[in-house]
Coordinates of C-alpha atoms and ligand atoms in Angstrom, one line a residue:
X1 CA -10.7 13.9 13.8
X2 CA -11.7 11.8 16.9
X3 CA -13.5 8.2 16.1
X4 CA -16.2 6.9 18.7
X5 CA -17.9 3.9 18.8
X6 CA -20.8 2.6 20.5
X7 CA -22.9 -0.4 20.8
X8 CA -26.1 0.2 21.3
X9 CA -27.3 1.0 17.5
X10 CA -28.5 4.7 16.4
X11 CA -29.2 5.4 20.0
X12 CA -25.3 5.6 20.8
X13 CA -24.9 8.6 19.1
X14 CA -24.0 11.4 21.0
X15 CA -23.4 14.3 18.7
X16 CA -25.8 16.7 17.3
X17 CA -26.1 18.1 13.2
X18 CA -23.8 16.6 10.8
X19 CA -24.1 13.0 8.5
X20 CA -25.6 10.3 8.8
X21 CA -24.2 7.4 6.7
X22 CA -26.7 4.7 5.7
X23 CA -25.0 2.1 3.9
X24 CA -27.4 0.0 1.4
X25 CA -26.7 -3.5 0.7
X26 CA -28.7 -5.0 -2.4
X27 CA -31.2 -7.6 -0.4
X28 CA -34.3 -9.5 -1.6
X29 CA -37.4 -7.2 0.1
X30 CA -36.1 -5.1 2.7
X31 CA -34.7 -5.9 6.1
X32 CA -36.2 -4.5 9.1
X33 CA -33.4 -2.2 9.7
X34 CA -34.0 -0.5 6.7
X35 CA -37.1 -0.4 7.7
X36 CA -36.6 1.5 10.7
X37 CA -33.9 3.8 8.6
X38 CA -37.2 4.8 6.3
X39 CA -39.9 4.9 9.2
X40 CA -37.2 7.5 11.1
X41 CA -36.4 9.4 8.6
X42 CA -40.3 9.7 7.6
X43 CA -40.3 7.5 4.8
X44 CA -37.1 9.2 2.9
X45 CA -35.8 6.1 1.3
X46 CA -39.0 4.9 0.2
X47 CA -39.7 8.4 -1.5
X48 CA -36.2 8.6 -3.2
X49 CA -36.6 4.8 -4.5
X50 CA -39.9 6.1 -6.1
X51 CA -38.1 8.3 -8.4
X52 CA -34.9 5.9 -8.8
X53 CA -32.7 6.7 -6.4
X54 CA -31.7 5.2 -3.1
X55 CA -29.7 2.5 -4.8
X56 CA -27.8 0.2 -3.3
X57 CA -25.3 0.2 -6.2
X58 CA -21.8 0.5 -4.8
X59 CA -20.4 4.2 -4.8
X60 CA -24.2 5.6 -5.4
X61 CA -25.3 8.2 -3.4
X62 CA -28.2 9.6 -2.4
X63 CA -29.5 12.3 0.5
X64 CA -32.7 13.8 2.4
X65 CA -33.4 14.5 5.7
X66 CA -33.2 12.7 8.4
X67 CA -35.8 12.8 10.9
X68 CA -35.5 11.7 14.1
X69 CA -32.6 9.7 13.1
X70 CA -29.3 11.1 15.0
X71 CA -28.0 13.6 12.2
X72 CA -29.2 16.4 10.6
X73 CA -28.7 14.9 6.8
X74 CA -29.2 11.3 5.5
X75 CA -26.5 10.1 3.3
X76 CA -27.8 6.8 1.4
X77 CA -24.4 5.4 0.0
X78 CA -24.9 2.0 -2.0
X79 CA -22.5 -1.1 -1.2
X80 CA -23.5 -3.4 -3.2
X81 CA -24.9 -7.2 -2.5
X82 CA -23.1 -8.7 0.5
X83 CA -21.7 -11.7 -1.5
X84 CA -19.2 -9.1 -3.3
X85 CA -18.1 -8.0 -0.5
X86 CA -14.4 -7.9 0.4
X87 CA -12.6 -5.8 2.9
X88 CA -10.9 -3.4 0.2
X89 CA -14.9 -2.9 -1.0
X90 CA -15.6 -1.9 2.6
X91 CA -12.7 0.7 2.9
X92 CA -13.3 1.9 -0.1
X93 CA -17.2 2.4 1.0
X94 CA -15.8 4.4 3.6
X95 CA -13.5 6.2 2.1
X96 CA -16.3 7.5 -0.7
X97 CA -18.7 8.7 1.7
X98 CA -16.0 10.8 3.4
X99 CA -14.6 12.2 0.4
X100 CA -18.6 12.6 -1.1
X101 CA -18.9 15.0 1.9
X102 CA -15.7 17.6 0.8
X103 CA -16.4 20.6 0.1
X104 CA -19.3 21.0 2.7
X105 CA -18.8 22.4 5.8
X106 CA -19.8 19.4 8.3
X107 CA -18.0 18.1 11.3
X108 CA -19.8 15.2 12.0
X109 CA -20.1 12.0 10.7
X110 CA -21.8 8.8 12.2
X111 CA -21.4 6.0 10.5
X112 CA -24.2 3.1 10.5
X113 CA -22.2 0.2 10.6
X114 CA -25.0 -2.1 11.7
X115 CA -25.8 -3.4 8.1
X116 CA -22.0 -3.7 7.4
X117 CA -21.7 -6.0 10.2
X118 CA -25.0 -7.8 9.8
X119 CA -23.3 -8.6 6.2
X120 CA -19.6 -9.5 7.6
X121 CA -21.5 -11.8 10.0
X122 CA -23.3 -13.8 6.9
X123 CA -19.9 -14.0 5.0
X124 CA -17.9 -16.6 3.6
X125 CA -15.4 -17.8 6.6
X126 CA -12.3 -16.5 4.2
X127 CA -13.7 -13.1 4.3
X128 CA -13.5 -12.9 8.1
X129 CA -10.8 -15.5 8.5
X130 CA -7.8 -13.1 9.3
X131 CA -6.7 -14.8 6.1
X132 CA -7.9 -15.7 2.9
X133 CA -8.9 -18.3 0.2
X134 CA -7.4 -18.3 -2.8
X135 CA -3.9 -19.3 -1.8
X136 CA -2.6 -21.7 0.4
X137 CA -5.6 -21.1 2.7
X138 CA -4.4 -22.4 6.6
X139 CA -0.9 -22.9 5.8
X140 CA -0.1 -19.6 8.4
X141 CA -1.7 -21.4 12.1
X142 CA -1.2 -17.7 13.0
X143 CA -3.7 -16.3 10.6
X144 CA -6.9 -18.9 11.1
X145 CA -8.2 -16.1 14.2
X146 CA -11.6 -15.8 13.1
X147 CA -12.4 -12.4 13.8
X148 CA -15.2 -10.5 15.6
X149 CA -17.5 -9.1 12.4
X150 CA -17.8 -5.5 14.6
X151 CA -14.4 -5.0 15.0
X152 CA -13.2 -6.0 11.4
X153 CA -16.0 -3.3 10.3
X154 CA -14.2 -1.1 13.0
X155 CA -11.2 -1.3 11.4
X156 CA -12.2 -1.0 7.8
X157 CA -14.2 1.7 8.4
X158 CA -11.9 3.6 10.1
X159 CA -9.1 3.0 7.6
X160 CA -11.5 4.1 4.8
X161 CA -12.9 7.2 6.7
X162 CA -8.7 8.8 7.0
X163 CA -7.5 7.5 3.9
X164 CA -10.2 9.3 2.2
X165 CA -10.0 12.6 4.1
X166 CA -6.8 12.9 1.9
X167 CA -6.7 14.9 -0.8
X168 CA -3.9 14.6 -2.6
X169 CA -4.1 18.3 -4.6
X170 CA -3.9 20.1 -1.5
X171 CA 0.3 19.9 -1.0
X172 CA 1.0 21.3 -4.4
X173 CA -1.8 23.7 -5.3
X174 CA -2.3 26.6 -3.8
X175 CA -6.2 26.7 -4.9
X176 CA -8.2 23.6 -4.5
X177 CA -12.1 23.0 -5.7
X178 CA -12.9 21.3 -2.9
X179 CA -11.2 21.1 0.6
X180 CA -12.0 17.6 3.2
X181 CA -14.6 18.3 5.0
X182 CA -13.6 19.1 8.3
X183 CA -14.6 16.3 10.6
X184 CA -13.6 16.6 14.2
X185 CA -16.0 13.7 14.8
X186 CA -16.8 10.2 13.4
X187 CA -19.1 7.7 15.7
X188 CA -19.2 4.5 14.5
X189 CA -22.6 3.0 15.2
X190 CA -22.1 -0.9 16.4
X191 CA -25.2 -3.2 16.6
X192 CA -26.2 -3.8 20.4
X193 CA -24.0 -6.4 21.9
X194 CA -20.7 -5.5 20.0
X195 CA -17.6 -5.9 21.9
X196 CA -16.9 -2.1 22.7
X197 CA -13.2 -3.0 24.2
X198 CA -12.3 -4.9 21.0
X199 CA -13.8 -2.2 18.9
X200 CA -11.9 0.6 20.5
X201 CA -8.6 -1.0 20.4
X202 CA -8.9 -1.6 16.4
X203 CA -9.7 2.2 16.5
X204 CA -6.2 2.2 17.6
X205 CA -4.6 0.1 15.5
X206 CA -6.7 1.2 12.0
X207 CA -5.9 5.1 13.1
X208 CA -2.0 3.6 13.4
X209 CA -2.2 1.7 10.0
X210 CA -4.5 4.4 7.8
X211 CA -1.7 6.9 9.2
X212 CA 0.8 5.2 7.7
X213 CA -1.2 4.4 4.3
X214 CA -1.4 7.9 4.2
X215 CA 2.0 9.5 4.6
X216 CA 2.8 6.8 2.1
X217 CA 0.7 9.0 -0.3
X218 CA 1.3 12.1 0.3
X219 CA 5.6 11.4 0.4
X220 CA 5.7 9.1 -2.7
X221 CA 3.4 12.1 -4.1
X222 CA 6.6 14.8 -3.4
X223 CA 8.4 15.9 -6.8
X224 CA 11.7 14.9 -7.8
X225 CA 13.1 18.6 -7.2
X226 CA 11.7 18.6 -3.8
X227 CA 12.4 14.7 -3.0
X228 CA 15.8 13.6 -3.9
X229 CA 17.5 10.5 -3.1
X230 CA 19.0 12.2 0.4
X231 CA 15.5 13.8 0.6
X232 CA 14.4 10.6 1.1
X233 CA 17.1 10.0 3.5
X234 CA 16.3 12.9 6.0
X235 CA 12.7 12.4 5.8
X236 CA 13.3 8.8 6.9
X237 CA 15.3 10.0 9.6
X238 CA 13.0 11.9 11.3
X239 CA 10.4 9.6 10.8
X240 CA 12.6 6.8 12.9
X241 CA 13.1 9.2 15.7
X242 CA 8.9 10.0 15.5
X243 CA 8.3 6.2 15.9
X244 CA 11.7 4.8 17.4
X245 CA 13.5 3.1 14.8
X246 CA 17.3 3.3 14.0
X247 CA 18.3 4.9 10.9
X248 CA 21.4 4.3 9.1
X249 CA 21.9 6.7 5.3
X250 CA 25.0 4.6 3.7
X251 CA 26.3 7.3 1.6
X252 CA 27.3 7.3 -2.0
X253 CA 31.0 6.8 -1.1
X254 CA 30.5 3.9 1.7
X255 CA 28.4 2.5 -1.3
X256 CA 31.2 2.5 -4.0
X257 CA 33.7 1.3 -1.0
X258 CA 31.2 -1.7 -0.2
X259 CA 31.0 -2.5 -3.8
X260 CA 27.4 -2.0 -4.4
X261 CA 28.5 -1.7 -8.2
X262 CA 24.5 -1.6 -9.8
X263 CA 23.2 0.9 -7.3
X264 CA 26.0 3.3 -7.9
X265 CA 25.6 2.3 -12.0
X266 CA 22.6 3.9 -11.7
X267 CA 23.1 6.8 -9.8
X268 CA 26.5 7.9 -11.8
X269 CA 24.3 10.1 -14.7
X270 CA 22.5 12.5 -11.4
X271 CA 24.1 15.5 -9.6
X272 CA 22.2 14.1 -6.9
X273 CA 24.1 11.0 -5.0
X274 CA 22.5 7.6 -4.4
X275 CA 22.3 6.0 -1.0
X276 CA 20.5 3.4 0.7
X277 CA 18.6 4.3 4.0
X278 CA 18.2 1.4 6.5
X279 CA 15.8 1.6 9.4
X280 CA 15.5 -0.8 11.8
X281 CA 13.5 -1.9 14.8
X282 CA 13.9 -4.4 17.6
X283 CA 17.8 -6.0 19.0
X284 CA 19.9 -6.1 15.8
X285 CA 20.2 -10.2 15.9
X286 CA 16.9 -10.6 17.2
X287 CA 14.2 -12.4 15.6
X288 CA 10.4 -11.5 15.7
X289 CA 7.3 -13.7 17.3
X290 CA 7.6 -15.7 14.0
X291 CA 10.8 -16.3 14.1
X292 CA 11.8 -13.9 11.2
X293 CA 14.2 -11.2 10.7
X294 CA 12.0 -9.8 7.7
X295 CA 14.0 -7.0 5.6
X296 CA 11.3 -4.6 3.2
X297 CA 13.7 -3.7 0.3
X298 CA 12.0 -0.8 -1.9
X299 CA 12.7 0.9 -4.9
X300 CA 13.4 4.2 -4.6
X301 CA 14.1 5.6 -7.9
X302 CA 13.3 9.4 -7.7
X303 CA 12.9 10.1 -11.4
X304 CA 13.6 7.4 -14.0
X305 CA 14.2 9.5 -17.2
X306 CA 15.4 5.6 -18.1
X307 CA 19.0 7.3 -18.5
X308 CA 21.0 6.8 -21.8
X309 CA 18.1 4.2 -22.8
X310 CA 16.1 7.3 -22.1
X311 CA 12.0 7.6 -22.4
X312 CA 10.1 9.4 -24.5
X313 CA 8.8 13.0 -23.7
X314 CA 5.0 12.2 -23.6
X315 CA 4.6 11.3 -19.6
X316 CA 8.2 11.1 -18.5
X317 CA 6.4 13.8 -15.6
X318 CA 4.3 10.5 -13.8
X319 CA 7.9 9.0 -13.5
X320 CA 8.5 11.1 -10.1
X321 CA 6.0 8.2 -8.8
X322 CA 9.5 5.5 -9.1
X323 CA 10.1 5.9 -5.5
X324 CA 7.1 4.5 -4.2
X325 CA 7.8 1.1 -3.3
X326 CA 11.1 2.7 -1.0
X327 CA 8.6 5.1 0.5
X328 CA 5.6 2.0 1.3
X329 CA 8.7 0.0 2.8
X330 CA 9.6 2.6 5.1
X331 CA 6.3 3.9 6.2
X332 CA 5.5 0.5 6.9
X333 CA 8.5 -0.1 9.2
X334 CA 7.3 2.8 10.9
X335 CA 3.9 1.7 11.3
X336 CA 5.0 -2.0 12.7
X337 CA 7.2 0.4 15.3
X338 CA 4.3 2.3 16.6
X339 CA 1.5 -1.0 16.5
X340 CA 4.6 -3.1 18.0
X341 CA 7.0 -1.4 19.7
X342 CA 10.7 -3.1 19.9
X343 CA 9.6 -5.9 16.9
X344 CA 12.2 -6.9 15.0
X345 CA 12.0 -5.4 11.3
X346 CA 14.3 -3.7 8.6
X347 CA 13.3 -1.3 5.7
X348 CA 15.6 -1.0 3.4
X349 CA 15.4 1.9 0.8
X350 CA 17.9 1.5 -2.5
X351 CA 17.4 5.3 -3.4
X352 CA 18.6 6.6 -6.9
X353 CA 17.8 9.1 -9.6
X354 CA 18.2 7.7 -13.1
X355 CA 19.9 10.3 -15.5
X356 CA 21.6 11.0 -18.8
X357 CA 25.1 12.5 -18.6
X358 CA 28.3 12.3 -19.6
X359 CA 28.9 10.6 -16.2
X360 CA 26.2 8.3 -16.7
X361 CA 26.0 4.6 -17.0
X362 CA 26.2 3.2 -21.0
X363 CA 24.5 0.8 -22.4
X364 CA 26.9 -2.1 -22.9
X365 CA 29.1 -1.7 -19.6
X366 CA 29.3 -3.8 -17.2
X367 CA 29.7 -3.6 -13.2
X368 CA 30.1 -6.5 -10.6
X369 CA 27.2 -6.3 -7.7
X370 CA 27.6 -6.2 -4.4
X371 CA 27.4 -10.2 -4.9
X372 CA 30.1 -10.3 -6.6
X373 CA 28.1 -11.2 -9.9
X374 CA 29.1 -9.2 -13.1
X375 CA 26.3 -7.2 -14.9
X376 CA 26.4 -6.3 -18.9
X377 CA 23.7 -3.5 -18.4
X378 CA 22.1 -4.0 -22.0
X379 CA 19.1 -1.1 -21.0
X380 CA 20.1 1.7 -18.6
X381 CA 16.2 2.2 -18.1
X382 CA 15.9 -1.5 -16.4
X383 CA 17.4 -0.4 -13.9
X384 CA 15.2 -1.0 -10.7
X385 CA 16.7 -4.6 -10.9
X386 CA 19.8 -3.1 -10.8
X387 CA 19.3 -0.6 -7.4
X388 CA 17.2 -4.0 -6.0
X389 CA 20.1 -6.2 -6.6
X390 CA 22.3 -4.9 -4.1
X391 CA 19.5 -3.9 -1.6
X392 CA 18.4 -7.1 -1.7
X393 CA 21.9 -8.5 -0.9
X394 CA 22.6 -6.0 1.4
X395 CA 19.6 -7.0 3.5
X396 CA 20.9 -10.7 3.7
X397 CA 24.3 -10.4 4.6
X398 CA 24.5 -7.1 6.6
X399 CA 21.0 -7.1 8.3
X400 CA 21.1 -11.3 8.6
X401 CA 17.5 -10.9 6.7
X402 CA 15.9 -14.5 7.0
X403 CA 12.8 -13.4 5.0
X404 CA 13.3 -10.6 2.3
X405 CA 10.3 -9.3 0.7
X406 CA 11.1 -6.2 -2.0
X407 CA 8.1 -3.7 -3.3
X408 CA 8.8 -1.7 -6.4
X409 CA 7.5 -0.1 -9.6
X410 CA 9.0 -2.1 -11.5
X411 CA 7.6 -2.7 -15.1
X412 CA 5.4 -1.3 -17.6
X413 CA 4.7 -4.8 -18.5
X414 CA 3.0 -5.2 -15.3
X415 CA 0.2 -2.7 -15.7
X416 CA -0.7 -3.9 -19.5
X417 CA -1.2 -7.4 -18.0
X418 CA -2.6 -6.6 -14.7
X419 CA -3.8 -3.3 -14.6
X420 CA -3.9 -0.6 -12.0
X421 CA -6.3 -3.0 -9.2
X422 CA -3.9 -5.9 -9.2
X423 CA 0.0 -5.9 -8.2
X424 CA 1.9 -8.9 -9.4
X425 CA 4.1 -11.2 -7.1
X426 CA 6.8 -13.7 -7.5
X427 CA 8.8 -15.8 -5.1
X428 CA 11.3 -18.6 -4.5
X429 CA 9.5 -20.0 -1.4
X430 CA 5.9 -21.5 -1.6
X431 CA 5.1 -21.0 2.2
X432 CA 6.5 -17.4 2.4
X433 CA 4.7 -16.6 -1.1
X434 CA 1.4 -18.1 0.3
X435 CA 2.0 -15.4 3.7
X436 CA 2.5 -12.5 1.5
X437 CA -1.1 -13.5 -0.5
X438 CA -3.0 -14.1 2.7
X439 CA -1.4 -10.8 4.0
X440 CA -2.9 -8.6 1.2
X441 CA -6.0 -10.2 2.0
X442 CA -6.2 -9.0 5.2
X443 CA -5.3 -5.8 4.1
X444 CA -7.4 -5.6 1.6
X445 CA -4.9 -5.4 -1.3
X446 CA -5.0 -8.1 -4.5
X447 CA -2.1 -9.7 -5.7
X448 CA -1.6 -12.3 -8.2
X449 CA 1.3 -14.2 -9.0
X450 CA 3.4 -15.3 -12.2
X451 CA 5.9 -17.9 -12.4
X452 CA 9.5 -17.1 -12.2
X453 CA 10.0 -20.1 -14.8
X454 CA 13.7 -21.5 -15.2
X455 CA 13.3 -21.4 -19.1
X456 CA 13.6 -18.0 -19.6
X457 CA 16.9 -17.7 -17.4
X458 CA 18.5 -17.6 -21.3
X459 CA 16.7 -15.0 -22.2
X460 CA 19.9 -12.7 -20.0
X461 CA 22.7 -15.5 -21.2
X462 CA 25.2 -12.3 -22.5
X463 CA 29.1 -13.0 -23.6
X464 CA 30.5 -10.2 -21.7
X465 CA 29.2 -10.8 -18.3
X466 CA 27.3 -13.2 -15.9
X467 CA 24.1 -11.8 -17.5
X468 CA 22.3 -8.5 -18.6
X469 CA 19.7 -6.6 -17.3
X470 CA 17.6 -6.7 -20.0
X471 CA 17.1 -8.4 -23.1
X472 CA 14.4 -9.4 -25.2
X473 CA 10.8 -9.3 -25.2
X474 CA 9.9 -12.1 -24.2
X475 CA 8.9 -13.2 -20.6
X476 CA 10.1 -9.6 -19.5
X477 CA 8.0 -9.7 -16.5
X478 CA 8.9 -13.1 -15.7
X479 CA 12.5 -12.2 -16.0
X480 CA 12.5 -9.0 -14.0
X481 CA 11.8 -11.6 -11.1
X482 CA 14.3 -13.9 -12.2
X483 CA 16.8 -11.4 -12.6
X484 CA 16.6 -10.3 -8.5
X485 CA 16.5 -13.7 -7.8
X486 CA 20.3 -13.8 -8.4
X487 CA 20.5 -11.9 -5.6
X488 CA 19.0 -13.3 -2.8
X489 CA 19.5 -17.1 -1.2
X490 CA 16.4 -17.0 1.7
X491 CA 12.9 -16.8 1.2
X492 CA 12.2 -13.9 -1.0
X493 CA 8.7 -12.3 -2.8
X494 CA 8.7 -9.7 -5.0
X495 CA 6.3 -7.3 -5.3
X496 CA 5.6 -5.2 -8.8
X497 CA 3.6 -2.3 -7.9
X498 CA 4.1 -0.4 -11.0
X499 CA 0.0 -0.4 -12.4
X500 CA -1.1 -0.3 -8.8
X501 CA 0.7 2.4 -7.3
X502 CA -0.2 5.5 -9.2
X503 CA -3.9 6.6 -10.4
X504 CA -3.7 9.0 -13.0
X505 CA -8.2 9.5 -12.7
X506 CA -9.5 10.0 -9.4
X507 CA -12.2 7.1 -8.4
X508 CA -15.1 8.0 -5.8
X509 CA -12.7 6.4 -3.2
X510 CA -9.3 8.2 -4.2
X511 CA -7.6 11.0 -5.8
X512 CA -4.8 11.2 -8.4
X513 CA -1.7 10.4 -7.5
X514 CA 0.1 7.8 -5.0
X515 CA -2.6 5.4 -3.9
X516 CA -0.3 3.8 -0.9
X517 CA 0.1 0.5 -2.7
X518 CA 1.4 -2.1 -0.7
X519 CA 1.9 -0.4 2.9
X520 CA -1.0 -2.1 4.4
X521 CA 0.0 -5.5 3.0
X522 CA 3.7 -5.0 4.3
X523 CA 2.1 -4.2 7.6
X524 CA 0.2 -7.4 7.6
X525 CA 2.9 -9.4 6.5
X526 CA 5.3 -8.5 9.1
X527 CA 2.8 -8.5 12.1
X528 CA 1.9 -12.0 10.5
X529 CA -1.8 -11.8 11.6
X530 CA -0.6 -10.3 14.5
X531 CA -2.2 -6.7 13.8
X532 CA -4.7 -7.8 16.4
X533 CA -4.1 -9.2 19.9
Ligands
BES601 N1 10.0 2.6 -13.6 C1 9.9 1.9 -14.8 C2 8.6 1.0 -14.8 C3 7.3 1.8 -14.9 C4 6.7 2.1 -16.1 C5 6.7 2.2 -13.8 C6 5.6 2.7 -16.2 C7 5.5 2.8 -13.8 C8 4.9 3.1 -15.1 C9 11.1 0.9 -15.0 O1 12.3 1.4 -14.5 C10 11.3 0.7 -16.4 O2 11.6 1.6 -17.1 N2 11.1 -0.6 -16.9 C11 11.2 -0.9 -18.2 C12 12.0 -2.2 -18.2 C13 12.5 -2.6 -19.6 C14 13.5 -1.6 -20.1 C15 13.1 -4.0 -19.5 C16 9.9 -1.0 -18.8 O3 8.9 -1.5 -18.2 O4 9.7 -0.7 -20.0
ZN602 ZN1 12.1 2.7 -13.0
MN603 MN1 13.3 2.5 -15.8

């Protein structure tokens, strides 16, 4: 699939056949471009909004003809009214009208981006601000760039266009209703005047990104037989020599020898060894533009039966998806290597598989962590805090980790409160906290925050140990933060990806299955608003 963009409206097309995609935004009377979108077309729209359709409803779709326009076929597809949009609605738009085409046989697609841009242009400053509003707006100086409305419709556009020419069912079935189409070409159609130079290079860069968001997928997708904890480990491997990172696997034994007492807990009850895979970029005591030596830390659980505390039956299956937070950590490292060669960045992956057996971790024992802390682990099936621990204080004292930010599926809690749209965050650092919000704003991610409050430190008070893992109740989402907060000393956030990471329905922009959560933010975050120079 090659993307080409052009600035001179609908006559920079240069393909012949294929789809034209018209977006619709919900406007008082009509603007003159759709105006010239119906006179081309020979009055298409105005016949289908005669019988109802043609609306500009996001995710509605409608097609005809399409005259002299530069296409073969009209596809209407409905975004909505501009003051709703946000950049995930715009990837998402995109990502719909590709996936509405599957199935069919067509190779081209141009994309009208003229009213997207005409919208972006009219939008509230936060929406185009490489930052956002809602938290701590202007503390990062880096991040006030107001961007060029063409190429931030570039970029969305072209993430949404890859992301949804993946289909998830494709790697495991062997017969699918509906293959991609298969688009060798996509022209993006910029309003006369755009910068082309700036739009080509976030080709570039969104290609880069969506490639990443992608492989996230379809690897955090891979079942537990096929995707074990050193599965994870070779994969990762060839992915740093693809994208030059260094790769170290610390193996189960270097683990037990280094005292990494909760990740090896955990891993006891499998045949199949823990480890921790490490990939780095950039001089090992160097520090990036920021100043930063960020460490990812993800959780890489590759099935959570929930071990002795184990789960019920009815869909242990989804639990495959445990790993995804290790797998967006390290994609994402690899995706800062190819936008930024030589930046300084760690992923770190804590990966584990969570089993009964008669080797397996009890309720009721305890182990000291890597911090020297001592654990009573009171559920065997909380035990993402446990692999995250030590991951977390690995990252500090053997990487020198200035900024740790960890990503992982890590409560059940956190999809009844927030759902599957909304990831929760936590952090001991107001500033860093702040960068990690404005970050999944530029990337078009939502993340909300809960309060890691003090009181509920009690709630882990145990006589056998420094604390327990689990415990009652009440707070438990709070205390899942607090409780890898014990385990880091520099600016940390927390990400709980656990609703947001997984769709079990497919949506008109996605499939079932790994939805990437949190690669693009960790992207973001680590370039710091740097994505574009
Ligand atoms: N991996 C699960 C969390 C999870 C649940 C992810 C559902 C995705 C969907 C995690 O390891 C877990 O089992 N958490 C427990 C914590 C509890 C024992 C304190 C939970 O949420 O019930
Ligand atoms: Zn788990
Ligand atoms: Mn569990």
């Amino acid at each position: 699939m090659r993307f080409n963009v052009s600035a001179s409206g609908f006559s920079g097309a240069t393909g012949r056949g294929g789809v034209l995609a018209a977006p619709l935004i919900k406007e008082k009377g009509q603007s003159a471009h759709s105006t010239e979108i119906d006179r081309r077309s020979g009055g298409q729209l105005t016949a289908l909004r005669a019988v109802g359709e043609g609306s500009a409803t996001r995710f509605h779709f409608s097609s005809s003809p399409a005259g002299t326009l530069p296409a073969d076929q009209l596809l209407f597809a409905g975004l909505g009214s501009a003051e709703s949009l946000d950049r995930q609605a715009i990837v998402r738009w995109a990502a719909a009208v590709t996936r509405k085409l599957a199935g069919r046989n067509i190779r081209r697609l141009v994309i009208d981006a003229a009213p997207i841009v005409a919208a972006l242009k009219g939008a509230s400053p936060a929406l185009r601000a490489n930052g956002g509003a809602s938290f701590g707006e202007g503390i990062n100086a880096s991040s006030k760039v107001k961007l060029d409305a063409a190429v931030l419709a570039v970029e969305l556009i072209v993430r949404g266009v890859i992301e949804g020419s993946f289909h998830e069912g494709l790697d495991g079935k062997s017969q699918v209703d509906a293959f991609p189409a298969p688009l060798e070409s996509v022209e993006i159609l910029l309003p006369t005047g755009s910068d082309l130079t700036a739009a080509k290079a976030a080709v570039r860069r969104s290609e880069i990104i969506a490639d990443g968001t992608v492989r996230t997928k379809r690897w955090a997708n891979r079942p537990a037989n096929e995707m074990p904890p050193l599965g994870i480990a070779e994969e990762a491997r060839d992915r740093a020599r693809a994208v030059g990172l260094r790769a170290r696997i610390i193996g189960a034994r270097e683990l037990e020898r280094m005292g990494a007492g909760m990740l090896m807990a955990v891993g006891r009850g499998s045949e199949n060894p823990p480890c921790m895979v490490v990939l780095s970029g950039g001089a090992p005591r160097a520090k990036d533009p920021l100043g930063r030596r960020l460490a990812m830390v993800g959780k890489g659980v590759c099935f959570d039966t929930g071990g002795i505390s184990i789960k019920p039956a009815d869909g242990m299956e989804e639990m495959k998806m445990d790993k995804n937070g290790a797998i967006a950590v390290l994609e994402a490292a690899a995706t800062v290597a190819q936008l930024d060669p030589g930046r300084v960045i760690h992923a770190v992956a804590a990966c584990v598989e969570n089993m009964p057996s008669g080797h397996a971790t009890r309720p009721g024992d305890v182990v000291t962590a890597l911090n020297g802390k001592r654990v009573e682990i009171t559920n065997t099936d909380a035990e993402g805090r446990l692999i995250l621990g030590d991951a977390l204080h690995f990252a500090e004292r053997d990487l020198g980790a200035t900024h740790l930010i960890d990503v992982a599926t890590l409560t059940g809690i956190v999809y009844s409160a927030f759902g599957g749209e909304v990831a929760g965050s936590c952090g001991t650092d107001p500033a860093f906290l702040d960068e990690a919000h404005l970050a999944a704003r530029r990337a078009g991610e939502v993340l909300w925050p809960y309060p890691l409050a003090d009181a509920y430190m009690k709630n882990m008070d145990t006589w056998s140990a420094d604390m327990q893992n689990s415990g009652t109740r009440e707070a438990s989402l709070i205390r899942s933060g607090l409780f890898l907060r014990e385990f880091t000393t520099v600016p940390w956030v927390h990400l709980d990806i656990a609703g947001t990471a997984y769709r079990r329905s497919t949506a008109p922009w996605a499939g079932r299955g790994s939805t990437g959560s949190a690669h693009p933010t960790l992207v973001e975050l680590a370039m710091g608003g740097g994505v574009r120079r």
